[in-house]
Coordinates of C-alpha atoms in Angstrom, one line a residue:
M1 CA 33.7 -133.2 -29.2
K2 CA 33.9 -129.4 -31.0
K3 CA 30.3 -129.4 -31.3
N4 CA 30.5 -129.8 -27.4
Y5 CA 33.7 -127.1 -27.5
L6 CA 31.4 -124.3 -29.0
L7 CA 28.5 -125.2 -26.5
A8 CA 30.2 -125.3 -23.4
A9 CA 31.4 -121.4 -25.1
L10 CA 29.0 -120.0 -25.8
L11 CA 26.8 -121.3 -22.6
P12 CA 28.1 -117.7 -20.4
L13 CA 27.1 -116.1 -23.7
A14 CA 23.8 -117.5 -23.0
A15 CA 23.7 -116.9 -19.6
A16 CA 24.5 -113.1 -19.3
T17 CA 23.3 -111.9 -22.3
S18 CA 19.5 -114.2 -19.7
A19 CA 20.3 -112.3 -17.7
F20 CA 21.1 -108.2 -19.1
A21 CA 17.6 -108.6 -20.4
D22 CA 16.1 -109.8 -17.8
D23 CA 17.6 -106.9 -15.5
A24 CA 16.8 -104.8 -18.6
S25 CA 12.6 -106.2 -18.4
H26 CA 12.5 -105.7 -14.8
S27 CA 14.2 -102.4 -14.4
A28 CA 11.3 -100.9 -17.1
D29 CA 9.1 -101.9 -15.2
L30 CA 10.1 -100.1 -12.0
I31 CA 9.6 -97.3 -14.2
K32 CA 7.3 -98.8 -15.3
R33 CA 5.9 -98.6 -11.6
G34 CA 7.6 -95.6 -11.3
A35 CA 5.7 -93.4 -13.4
Y36 CA 2.3 -94.7 -11.5
L37 CA 3.4 -93.5 -8.3
A38 CA 5.0 -90.4 -9.9
T39 CA 1.1 -89.8 -11.0
A40 CA -0.5 -90.8 -7.3
A41 CA 1.7 -88.9 -6.0
D42 CA 1.3 -85.1 -8.5
C43 CA 4.5 -84.9 -8.0
T44 CA 4.5 -82.3 -12.0
A45 CA 2.2 -80.5 -9.8
C46 CA 4.5 -79.4 -7.6
H47 CA 7.7 -79.5 -9.3
T48 CA 6.9 -78.2 -12.6
A49 CA 5.8 -74.4 -13.7
P50 CA 3.0 -73.4 -15.0
G51 CA 2.7 -73.3 -18.7
A52 CA 5.2 -75.4 -18.7
P53 CA 7.0 -77.2 -22.2
K54 CA 6.9 -80.7 -22.0
S55 CA 10.6 -81.0 -22.1
A56 CA 10.7 -78.5 -18.4
E57 CA 8.1 -81.4 -17.2
F58 CA 9.9 -81.8 -13.1
G59 CA 12.0 -78.9 -14.0
G60 CA 10.4 -76.8 -10.5
G61 CA 9.9 -73.8 -10.6
Y62 CA 6.1 -73.8 -9.4
P63 CA 5.0 -71.4 -6.6
L64 CA 4.0 -72.0 -3.9
A65 CA 1.8 -69.7 -1.7
S66 CA 2.3 -70.5 2.1
P67 CA 1.7 -67.8 5.2
F68 CA 5.4 -67.1 5.2
G69 CA 5.7 -65.8 1.0
V70 CA 6.5 -68.3 -1.9
I71 CA 8.3 -71.3 -2.2
Y72 CA 9.6 -72.9 -5.6
G73 CA 9.4 -75.9 -6.2
T74 CA 12.5 -77.8 -7.2
N75 CA 14.4 -79.3 -9.8
I76 CA 14.1 -83.0 -9.7
S77 CA 15.3 -84.9 -13.1
S78 CA 17.5 -86.0 -13.9
D79 CA 20.0 -83.1 -14.5
K80 CA 22.8 -83.2 -12.3
E81 CA 24.1 -79.8 -11.9
F82 CA 19.8 -78.6 -10.6
G83 CA 18.5 -81.6 -10.1
I84 CA 18.4 -85.1 -9.0
G85 CA 20.6 -86.6 -11.1
D86 CA 23.9 -87.3 -8.7
W87 CA 21.9 -87.9 -5.5
S88 CA 21.6 -91.7 -4.2
D89 CA 19.0 -93.6 -3.0
D90 CA 19.6 -91.9 0.5
E91 CA 19.2 -89.2 0.0
F92 CA 16.8 -89.0 -2.4
V93 CA 14.4 -91.8 0.6
R94 CA 15.6 -88.6 3.1
A95 CA 14.3 -85.4 1.6
V96 CA 11.1 -86.9 -0.1
R97 CA 10.0 -89.0 3.1
D98 CA 12.4 -87.0 5.8
G99 CA 12.2 -83.6 4.7
V100 CA 15.6 -83.4 4.1
G101 CA 18.4 -82.5 1.6
K102 CA 21.3 -83.3 0.1
D103 CA 23.4 -81.4 1.9
G104 CA 22.1 -81.4 4.7
Q105 CA 19.1 -78.4 5.1
Q106 CA 15.5 -78.7 6.2
L107 CA 13.1 -78.4 4.0
Y108 CA 10.3 -76.6 4.3
P109 CA 6.3 -78.4 4.9
A110 CA 5.5 -76.7 1.3
M111 CA 6.3 -80.0 0.6
P112 CA 4.6 -82.6 1.6
Y113 CA 7.5 -85.0 4.0
D114 CA 4.5 -85.5 6.1
S115 CA 2.4 -87.6 4.2
F116 CA 5.1 -88.9 2.5
T117 CA 7.4 -90.5 5.1
K118 CA 4.9 -92.6 5.4
M119 CA 6.3 -93.9 1.3
K120 CA 7.5 -97.8 1.2
R121 CA 11.4 -97.5 0.1
D122 CA 10.8 -99.6 -2.1
D123 CA 7.8 -97.3 -4.3
V124 CA 10.1 -94.2 -3.5
L125 CA 13.2 -95.7 -5.2
A126 CA 11.1 -96.6 -8.0
I127 CA 9.6 -92.6 -8.7
K128 CA 13.5 -91.9 -8.4
A129 CA 14.2 -94.6 -11.3
Y130 CA 11.2 -93.2 -13.5
L131 CA 12.5 -89.0 -12.6
M132 CA 16.9 -90.5 -14.0
S133 CA 14.8 -92.0 -16.9
L134 CA 13.7 -89.0 -18.3
P135 CA 15.7 -86.2 -20.7
G136 CA 17.4 -83.7 -17.3
V137 CA 15.9 -79.8 -17.4
H138 CA 19.9 -78.3 -17.4
Q139 CA 17.9 -75.1 -15.3
A140 CA 17.6 -73.7 -12.0
P141 CA 14.6 -72.9 -10.5
A142 CA 13.2 -69.4 -8.8
K143 CA 15.2 -70.0 -5.1
T144 CA 12.6 -69.5 -2.6
D145 CA 13.3 -66.6 -0.8
L146 CA 11.7 -65.6 2.9
S147 CA 12.0 -63.1 5.0
F148 CA 13.4 -63.6 8.1
P149 CA 13.0 -65.9 10.1
F150 CA 11.7 -68.3 8.0
N151 CA 13.8 -67.9 5.7
Q152 CA 16.6 -69.7 8.6
R153 CA 15.8 -73.2 7.6
W154 CA 16.9 -75.1 10.6
G155 CA 14.1 -73.5 12.4
M156 CA 12.1 -77.0 10.9
T157 CA 13.5 -78.8 13.1
F158 CA 11.1 -77.5 15.7
W159 CA 8.6 -77.3 12.9
K160 CA 8.7 -81.3 13.4
W161 CA 9.0 -82.0 16.8
F162 CA 5.5 -80.9 16.9
N163 CA 3.8 -81.5 13.8
F164 CA 6.2 -84.3 12.3
D165 CA 5.9 -88.5 13.0
K166 CA 8.2 -90.3 10.9
G167 CA 7.5 -93.5 9.7
E168 CA 6.0 -96.4 7.2
L169 CA 2.7 -96.5 7.0
K170 CA 1.4 -100.5 8.3
N171 CA -1.6 -102.3 7.9
D172 CA -4.1 -102.8 9.8
P173 CA -5.1 -106.1 9.9
A174 CA -8.4 -105.8 11.4
R175 CA -9.0 -104.3 8.5
S176 CA -9.4 -105.2 4.2
D177 CA -6.8 -105.0 1.6
E178 CA -8.4 -102.6 0.1
W179 CA -9.7 -100.3 2.4
N180 CA -5.7 -100.8 4.1
R181 CA -4.4 -99.5 0.0
G182 CA -7.1 -96.8 -0.3
R183 CA -5.7 -95.6 3.2
Y184 CA -2.2 -96.3 1.9
L185 CA -3.6 -93.9 -1.0
V186 CA -5.2 -91.0 0.8
D187 CA -3.0 -90.7 3.6
A188 CA 0.9 -91.4 2.1
M189 CA 0.7 -91.2 -1.6
E190 CA -2.4 -88.9 -2.9
H191 CA -1.4 -87.0 0.8
C192 CA -4.8 -85.8 0.9
G193 CA -4.5 -84.2 4.5
T194 CA -1.9 -81.7 3.2
C195 CA -5.6 -79.7 1.6
H196 CA -8.1 -81.5 3.5
T197 CA -7.3 -81.5 7.3
P198 CA -6.8 -78.7 9.6
R199 CA -4.1 -76.7 11.0
T200 CA -2.8 -76.0 14.0
L201 CA -1.1 -73.1 15.3
T202 CA 1.7 -74.9 14.8
M203 CA 0.5 -74.8 11.2
G204 CA 1.1 -78.8 11.5
M205 CA -1.8 -81.0 10.1
D206 CA -5.0 -81.6 13.3
N207 CA -5.3 -85.8 13.5
D208 CA -7.7 -84.8 15.4
K209 CA -10.3 -83.4 12.4
T210 CA -8.4 -85.3 10.2
L211 CA -9.6 -84.4 6.8
G212 CA -11.5 -82.3 8.2
G213 CA -12.0 -79.4 5.8
G214 CA -8.2 -76.9 5.4
D215 CA -7.8 -73.5 5.2
L216 CA -6.7 -72.9 1.5
G217 CA -6.4 -68.3 1.6
S218 CA -8.5 -67.9 -1.5
W219 CA -10.1 -71.7 -1.2
T220 CA -11.0 -73.8 1.4
A221 CA -10.0 -77.7 0.5
F222 CA -13.7 -79.1 2.3
N223 CA -14.3 -81.7 4.9
I224 CA -13.9 -85.3 2.6
T225 CA -15.1 -87.0 6.4
S226 CA -18.1 -89.3 6.6
D227 CA -20.3 -86.7 7.9
K228 CA -23.2 -86.4 5.8
K229 CA -23.7 -82.3 6.7
A230 CA -20.0 -81.1 6.1
G231 CA -18.9 -84.1 4.1
I232 CA -19.4 -87.3 1.8
G233 CA -20.9 -89.3 3.8
D234 CA -24.3 -89.1 1.8
W235 CA -22.4 -90.3 -1.0
S236 CA -22.4 -93.0 -2.8
Q237 CA -19.6 -95.5 -3.1
Q238 CA -19.5 -94.7 -7.6
E239 CA -20.6 -91.0 -7.1
L240 CA -17.0 -90.9 -4.8
V241 CA -14.7 -93.2 -7.8
T242 CA -16.9 -91.5 -10.5
Y243 CA -15.7 -88.0 -9.6
L244 CA -12.0 -88.9 -8.8
K245 CA -11.9 -89.8 -12.1
T246 CA -13.8 -86.8 -13.7
G247 CA -14.0 -84.4 -11.5
Y248 CA -18.5 -84.2 -12.0
V249 CA -20.9 -85.4 -10.5
A250 CA -24.8 -84.1 -11.2
G251 CA -26.5 -82.8 -9.4
K252 CA -23.2 -83.3 -6.7
A253 CA -20.1 -81.0 -7.2
S254 CA -17.5 -80.1 -10.1
A255 CA -13.6 -79.5 -9.7
S256 CA -12.2 -76.3 -9.5
G257 CA -9.0 -74.8 -8.1
A258 CA -6.6 -77.1 -7.0
M259 CA -8.7 -80.3 -6.6
A260 CA -9.6 -79.9 -10.7
E261 CA -6.4 -80.0 -10.9
A262 CA -5.1 -82.9 -8.6
I263 CA -7.9 -84.8 -11.0
E264 CA -6.5 -83.7 -13.8
H265 CA -2.8 -84.5 -13.4
S266 CA -2.8 -87.5 -10.7
L267 CA -6.7 -88.6 -9.9
Q268 CA -7.9 -89.5 -13.6
H269 CA -4.6 -91.1 -14.1
L270 CA -6.0 -94.2 -11.6
T271 CA -6.5 -97.0 -11.9
D272 CA -11.0 -98.0 -10.7
A273 CA -9.2 -100.6 -8.5
D274 CA -7.3 -98.1 -6.5
L275 CA -10.0 -95.3 -7.5
N276 CA -12.1 -98.1 -5.3
A277 CA -10.2 -98.2 -2.8
I278 CA -9.4 -95.0 -2.6
A279 CA -13.3 -93.4 -2.0
T280 CA -13.6 -97.0 0.7
Y281 CA -11.1 -95.8 2.6
V282 CA -12.6 -91.9 3.0
R283 CA -16.8 -93.4 3.5
S284 CA -14.8 -95.3 6.4
V285 CA -13.2 -91.3 8.8
P286 CA -14.6 -91.2 11.3
A287 CA -17.2 -87.7 11.2
V288 CA -15.9 -84.3 11.6
A289 CA -18.7 -81.8 12.0
D290 CA -19.7 -78.7 11.4
K291 CA -22.2 -76.4 13.1
D292 CA -22.2 -74.5 10.4
Q293 CA -23.4 -76.5 7.7
T294 CA -27.1 -77.2 8.6
K295 CA -28.0 -79.7 5.9
P296 CA -25.9 -81.6 3.4
R297 CA -24.3 -79.3 1.5
D298 CA -25.6 -80.6 -2.4
Q299 CA -29.5 -80.2 -1.3
W300 CA -29.6 -76.4 -1.1
G301 CA -30.5 -73.9 -3.8
K302 CA -33.7 -74.1 -6.2
P303 CA -35.2 -72.1 -9.5
A304 CA -34.7 -68.4 -10.4
T305 CA -37.4 -67.6 -10.8
D306 CA -36.6 -63.7 -11.2
V307 CA -34.7 -63.8 -14.6
Y308 CA -37.5 -63.6 -17.4
P309 CA -38.7 -60.6 -15.2
D310 CA -35.8 -58.8 -15.8
R311 CA -34.5 -59.0 -19.2
A312 CA -38.6 -58.0 -19.5
G313 CA -38.4 -55.0 -16.9
A314 CA -34.9 -54.3 -19.0
V315 CA -33.3 -54.7 -15.7
A316 CA -29.4 -51.8 -15.7
F317 CA -26.5 -54.8 -16.5
D318 CA -24.8 -53.1 -12.9
Q319 CA -28.2 -52.7 -10.7
S320 CA -29.4 -55.5 -10.3
A321 CA -27.5 -59.0 -8.9
S322 CA -29.9 -61.2 -11.5
A323 CA -28.7 -58.9 -13.9
L324 CA -26.2 -59.5 -13.7
F325 CA -26.6 -63.5 -12.8
N326 CA -28.7 -63.8 -16.5
S327 CA -25.8 -61.1 -18.9
N328 CA -23.3 -63.2 -17.4
C329 CA -24.1 -66.6 -16.0
A330 CA -27.0 -67.1 -17.6
A331 CA -25.7 -68.6 -21.6
C332 CA -23.8 -71.5 -19.3
H333 CA -25.5 -72.3 -16.4
G334 CA -29.4 -71.2 -17.3
A335 CA -32.1 -69.4 -16.5
N336 CA -32.5 -70.3 -13.8
G337 CA -29.4 -72.3 -13.1
Q338 CA -30.1 -76.1 -13.6
G339 CA -27.2 -76.3 -16.1
I340 CA -27.4 -76.4 -19.7
G341 CA -26.7 -80.5 -20.5
K342 CA -25.7 -84.0 -19.7
G343 CA -22.9 -86.1 -19.1
F344 CA -19.3 -85.1 -18.7
H345 CA -19.6 -81.8 -21.4
A346 CA -22.4 -80.6 -18.7
Y347 CA -22.1 -77.4 -17.1
P348 CA -23.9 -77.5 -13.8
S349 CA -26.4 -77.2 -11.8
L350 CA -26.0 -74.3 -9.4
F351 CA -28.3 -75.7 -7.3
N352 CA -27.9 -79.1 -5.6
H353 CA -24.1 -77.8 -5.6
T354 CA -21.7 -78.8 -3.1
S355 CA -20.0 -75.4 -4.0
T356 CA -22.6 -73.1 -3.8
G357 CA -24.1 -74.5 -0.9
A358 CA -21.0 -74.5 1.7
A359 CA -21.5 -71.7 4.1
D360 CA -18.1 -71.1 3.6
S361 CA -18.2 -69.2 -0.3
R362 CA -15.0 -68.3 -1.3
N363 CA -14.7 -71.0 -3.8
V364 CA -18.0 -69.7 -5.5
V365 CA -15.7 -66.3 -5.3
S366 CA -12.2 -67.8 -6.8
V367 CA -14.4 -69.6 -9.3
I368 CA -15.6 -66.5 -10.3
L369 CA -12.0 -64.5 -10.5
T370 CA -10.5 -67.1 -12.3
G371 CA -12.4 -69.8 -13.4
V372 CA -12.2 -73.7 -15.1
Q373 CA -9.4 -75.6 -16.2
R374 CA -9.4 -79.3 -16.7
H375 CA -8.0 -81.1 -19.2
M376 CA -9.0 -84.5 -18.7
E377 CA -8.9 -87.9 -20.8
Q378 CA -12.0 -87.3 -21.9
G379 CA -12.2 -83.8 -23.6
E380 CA -11.8 -80.1 -22.0
V381 CA -13.7 -79.5 -19.0
M382 CA -14.0 -74.9 -19.3
M383 CA -15.4 -71.5 -17.5
P384 CA -14.0 -68.6 -18.5
S385 CA -12.0 -66.9 -15.8
F386 CA -14.3 -62.9 -15.2
A387 CA -12.1 -60.4 -12.7
N388 CA -11.0 -58.4 -16.2
Q389 CA -15.0 -58.5 -16.8
L390 CA -16.6 -57.2 -13.9
N391 CA -15.0 -55.7 -10.7
D392 CA -14.9 -56.6 -6.9
E393 CA -17.8 -54.7 -6.4
Q394 CA -19.6 -56.7 -9.0
I395 CA -18.8 -60.1 -8.3
A396 CA -19.3 -59.7 -4.2
Q397 CA -23.2 -58.7 -6.1
V398 CA -23.5 -62.2 -8.2
A399 CA -21.7 -64.6 -5.0
N400 CA -24.0 -63.4 -2.9
Y401 CA -27.0 -64.3 -5.2
V402 CA -25.8 -67.2 -5.8
T403 CA -25.2 -68.4 -3.0
T404 CA -28.5 -66.4 -1.7
Q405 CA -30.3 -67.9 -4.3
F406 CA -28.8 -71.5 -5.5
G407 CA -27.5 -71.8 -2.7
N408 CA -26.3 -72.0 1.1
P409 CA -27.5 -68.4 2.1
A410 CA -25.4 -68.6 5.1
G411 CA -22.0 -68.0 2.7
A412 CA -23.6 -64.5 1.5
T413 CA -21.9 -62.2 3.9
V414 CA -19.2 -61.6 0.3
T415 CA -18.0 -57.7 0.8
A416 CA -16.2 -56.2 -2.7
K417 CA -13.1 -56.1 -0.3
Q418 CA -12.5 -59.4 -0.1
V419 CA -13.5 -59.5 -3.4
E420 CA -10.2 -57.5 -3.6
K421 CA -8.0 -59.3 -1.8
T422 CA -8.7 -62.3 -3.7
R423 CA -7.8 -61.4 -6.2
K424 CA -4.6 -60.1 -4.6
G425 CA -3.9 -63.8 -2.8
E426 CA -4.0 -62.1 0.2
D427 CA -5.0 -65.2 3.4
L428 CA -9.5 -64.4 4.2
T429 CA -12.1 -65.2 5.6
Y430 CA -15.5 -66.6 5.1
P431 CA -17.6 -65.7 6.7
P432 CA -16.7 -62.2 7.7
K433 CA -15.4 -62.2 11.2
I434 CA -17.0 -58.6 12.8
E435 CA -15.7 -56.8 15.5
D436 CA -18.0 -54.0 17.5
G437 CA -20.5 -54.8 15.1
T438 CA -19.3 -54.5 11.6
Q439 CA -18.2 -56.0 8.7
K440 CA -14.0 -56.3 8.2

């Protein structure tokens, strides 16, 4: 009889212990899912200051250039004073999907809520659970302080009237599960359109040209529609997956700039199933043509033949574009531009490359100025910056030589003045506009 009493007394405790274990397991699974989704959404890219230690991750402070001034990423760590530690679920969801802060202030669309609005509420809350599981960062990031009238946040209400289509993305029942997953990742989580879709006069995404290429000032985000000349229509499924995973496909492309950062922080960490879903969806996006791109960007160029004659003739360092190439570029990219090595750590060929084959050459200039650095799971990928080695005129010469010899000659219009503006981070237009017969 005593055993029965003891058993009856222990049953509620056992049930409570089991429920606690189930809750803990559920919480752990939620946090794990949230970590993956935060990676897919690339939250760290804008909410972690450059060079910040791991302990300051999500502490804000990343400077985002905009046509109206610098906007700083906010602290989204679990800190209660400077972060989101005392935010309710509804407040967090409203900020992510509606672009409205805790205190009702309108958020600038540097926060891509025009894409994140398509996210599922459960996914947003999973990200919150992950952020709340991490130590808080007790620091206030640099404050966004735009000039008038852009410092009037209420003005974003009018911007939203023209550019913000609120609402969760729904599956298309006529499409496969893989295609729908890919669309969700591209259009919502990865917010690819933020960079790769051109903007309207009111700076909203031009959804009539979805993923047709975006202007990022010193960089261009290339057309990634199914167009065979301007876009990625001649890429295979596996080539796209490999590029998203590694940032490099021999004879096609190597990632730099913001795309290199997206691959480093986000895309390389996604599952192969999700990368295939992204590739499946992107390859189906309606083609957006570009009259300036007369053949695929990866089918331009040929090997150089003037490097050895320059060496034999001892051409002065600063008097020949090919000599500048020989002195600064040939050691890694080869005397004839064919690249050196094979596989992940290869130095890419400069011909049959989507950057040099573009009619818009600003990415070539920006790569020369800033270099390339991708921290990848397979190892480091690095190209040094030549900003301190070459002056503006020399960089213009090298850029024009590279695009003429190895890429699309239409891009060989770079001037020293444009290079100067790129150094300063000023907004540019490539090729330069022609006014009264003079290049500006």
